[in-house]
PDB file of C-alpha atoms in Angstrom:
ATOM      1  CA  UNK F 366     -74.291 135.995 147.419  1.00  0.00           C
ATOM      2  CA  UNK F 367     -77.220 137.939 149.260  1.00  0.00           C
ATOM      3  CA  UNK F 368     -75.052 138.212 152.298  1.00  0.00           C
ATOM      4  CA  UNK F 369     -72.638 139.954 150.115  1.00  0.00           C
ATOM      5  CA  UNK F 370     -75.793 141.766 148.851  1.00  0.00           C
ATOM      6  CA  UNK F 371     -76.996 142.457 152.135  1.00  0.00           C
ATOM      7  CA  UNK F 372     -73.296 143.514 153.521  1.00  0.00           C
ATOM      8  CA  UNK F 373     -73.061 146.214 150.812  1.00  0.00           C
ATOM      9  CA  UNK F 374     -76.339 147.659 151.598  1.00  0.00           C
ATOM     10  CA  UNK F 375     -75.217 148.019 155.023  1.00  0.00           C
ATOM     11  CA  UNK F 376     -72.087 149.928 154.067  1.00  0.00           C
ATOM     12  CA  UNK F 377     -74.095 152.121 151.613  1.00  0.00           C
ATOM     13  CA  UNK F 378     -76.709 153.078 154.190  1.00  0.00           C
ATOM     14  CA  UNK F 379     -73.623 153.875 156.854  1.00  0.00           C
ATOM     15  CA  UNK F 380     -71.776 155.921 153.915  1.00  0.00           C
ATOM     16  CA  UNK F 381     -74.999 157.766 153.272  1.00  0.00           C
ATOM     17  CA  UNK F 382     -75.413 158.672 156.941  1.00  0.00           C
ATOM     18  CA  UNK F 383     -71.961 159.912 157.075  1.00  0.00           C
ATOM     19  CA  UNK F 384     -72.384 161.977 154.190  1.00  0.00           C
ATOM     20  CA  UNK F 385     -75.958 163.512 155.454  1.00  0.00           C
ATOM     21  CA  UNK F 386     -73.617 163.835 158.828  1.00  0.00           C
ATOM     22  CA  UNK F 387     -71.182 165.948 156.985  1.00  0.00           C
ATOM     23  CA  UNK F 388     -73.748 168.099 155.009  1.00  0.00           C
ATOM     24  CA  UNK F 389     -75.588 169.193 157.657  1.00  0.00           C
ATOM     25  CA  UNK F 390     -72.133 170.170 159.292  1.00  0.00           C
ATOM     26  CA  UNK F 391     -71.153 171.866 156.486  1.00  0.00           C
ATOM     27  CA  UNK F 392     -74.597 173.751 155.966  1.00  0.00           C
ATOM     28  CA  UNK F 393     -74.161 174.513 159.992  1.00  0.00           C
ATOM     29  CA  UNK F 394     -71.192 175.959 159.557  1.00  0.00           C
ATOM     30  CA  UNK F 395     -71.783 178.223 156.519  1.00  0.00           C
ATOM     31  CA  UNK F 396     -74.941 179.524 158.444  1.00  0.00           C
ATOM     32  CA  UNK F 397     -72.299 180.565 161.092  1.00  0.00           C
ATOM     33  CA  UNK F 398     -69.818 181.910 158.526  1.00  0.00           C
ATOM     34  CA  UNK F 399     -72.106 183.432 155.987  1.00  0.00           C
ATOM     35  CA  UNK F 400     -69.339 185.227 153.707  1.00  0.00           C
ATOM     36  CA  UNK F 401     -67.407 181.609 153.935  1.00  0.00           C
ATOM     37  CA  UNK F 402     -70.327 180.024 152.673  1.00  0.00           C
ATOM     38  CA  UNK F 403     -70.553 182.000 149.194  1.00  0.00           C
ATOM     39  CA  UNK F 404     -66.449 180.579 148.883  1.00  0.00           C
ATOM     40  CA  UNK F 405     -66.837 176.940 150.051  1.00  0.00           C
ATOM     41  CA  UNK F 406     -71.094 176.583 149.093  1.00  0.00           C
ATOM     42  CA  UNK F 407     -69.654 175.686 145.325  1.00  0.00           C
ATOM     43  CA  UNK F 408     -66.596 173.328 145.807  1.00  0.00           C
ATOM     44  CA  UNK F 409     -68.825 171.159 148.194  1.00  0.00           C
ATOM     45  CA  UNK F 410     -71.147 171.022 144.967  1.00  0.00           C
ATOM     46  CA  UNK F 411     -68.407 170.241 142.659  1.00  0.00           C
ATOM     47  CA  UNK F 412     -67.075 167.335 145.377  1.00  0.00           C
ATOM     48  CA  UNK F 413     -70.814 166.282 145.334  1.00  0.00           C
ATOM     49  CA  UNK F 414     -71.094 165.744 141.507  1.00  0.00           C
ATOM     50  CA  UNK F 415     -67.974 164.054 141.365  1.00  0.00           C
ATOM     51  CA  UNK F 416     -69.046 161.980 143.750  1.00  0.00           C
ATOM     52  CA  UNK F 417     -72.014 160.899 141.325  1.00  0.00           C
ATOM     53  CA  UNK F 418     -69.566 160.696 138.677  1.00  0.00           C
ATOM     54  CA  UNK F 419     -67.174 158.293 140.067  1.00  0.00           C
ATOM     55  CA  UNK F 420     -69.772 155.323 140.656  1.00  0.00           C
ATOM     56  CA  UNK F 421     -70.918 155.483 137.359  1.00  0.00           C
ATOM     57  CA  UNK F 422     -67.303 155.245 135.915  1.00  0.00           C
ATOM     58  CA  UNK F 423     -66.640 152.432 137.772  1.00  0.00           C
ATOM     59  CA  UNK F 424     -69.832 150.893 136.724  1.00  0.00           C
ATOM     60  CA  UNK F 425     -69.125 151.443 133.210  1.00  0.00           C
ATOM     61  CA  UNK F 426     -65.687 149.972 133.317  1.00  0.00           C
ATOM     62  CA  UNK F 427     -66.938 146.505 135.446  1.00  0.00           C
ATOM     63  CA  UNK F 428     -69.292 145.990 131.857  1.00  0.00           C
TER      64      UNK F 428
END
């Protein structure tokens, strides 16, 4: 069981680089593209929050 525990904390802290990858791509590439930025700035946010969302679904269903 901690193995499992430990295995999962391993994938969270590679998803969590990937995703801090990804940002800081994205925020690199609105700084190049500043009137793309203003277009694409609020569906990242909207991708973000529904990436909070999600987990706590599934949480709430697993009860």
């Amino acid at each position: 069981m901690v193995d499992g525990m430990e295995n999962l904390q391993d994938d969270l802290k590679r998803a969590q680089k990937t995703i801090d990858r990804a940002e800081a791509r994205f925020w690199t590439a609105c700084d190049a593209l500043p009137e793309r930025a203003e277009r694409l700035a609020p569906q990242t946010e909207v991708a973000h929050l529904e990436g909070l969302i999600r987990p706590l679904e599934v949480s709430r269903c697993a009860r």
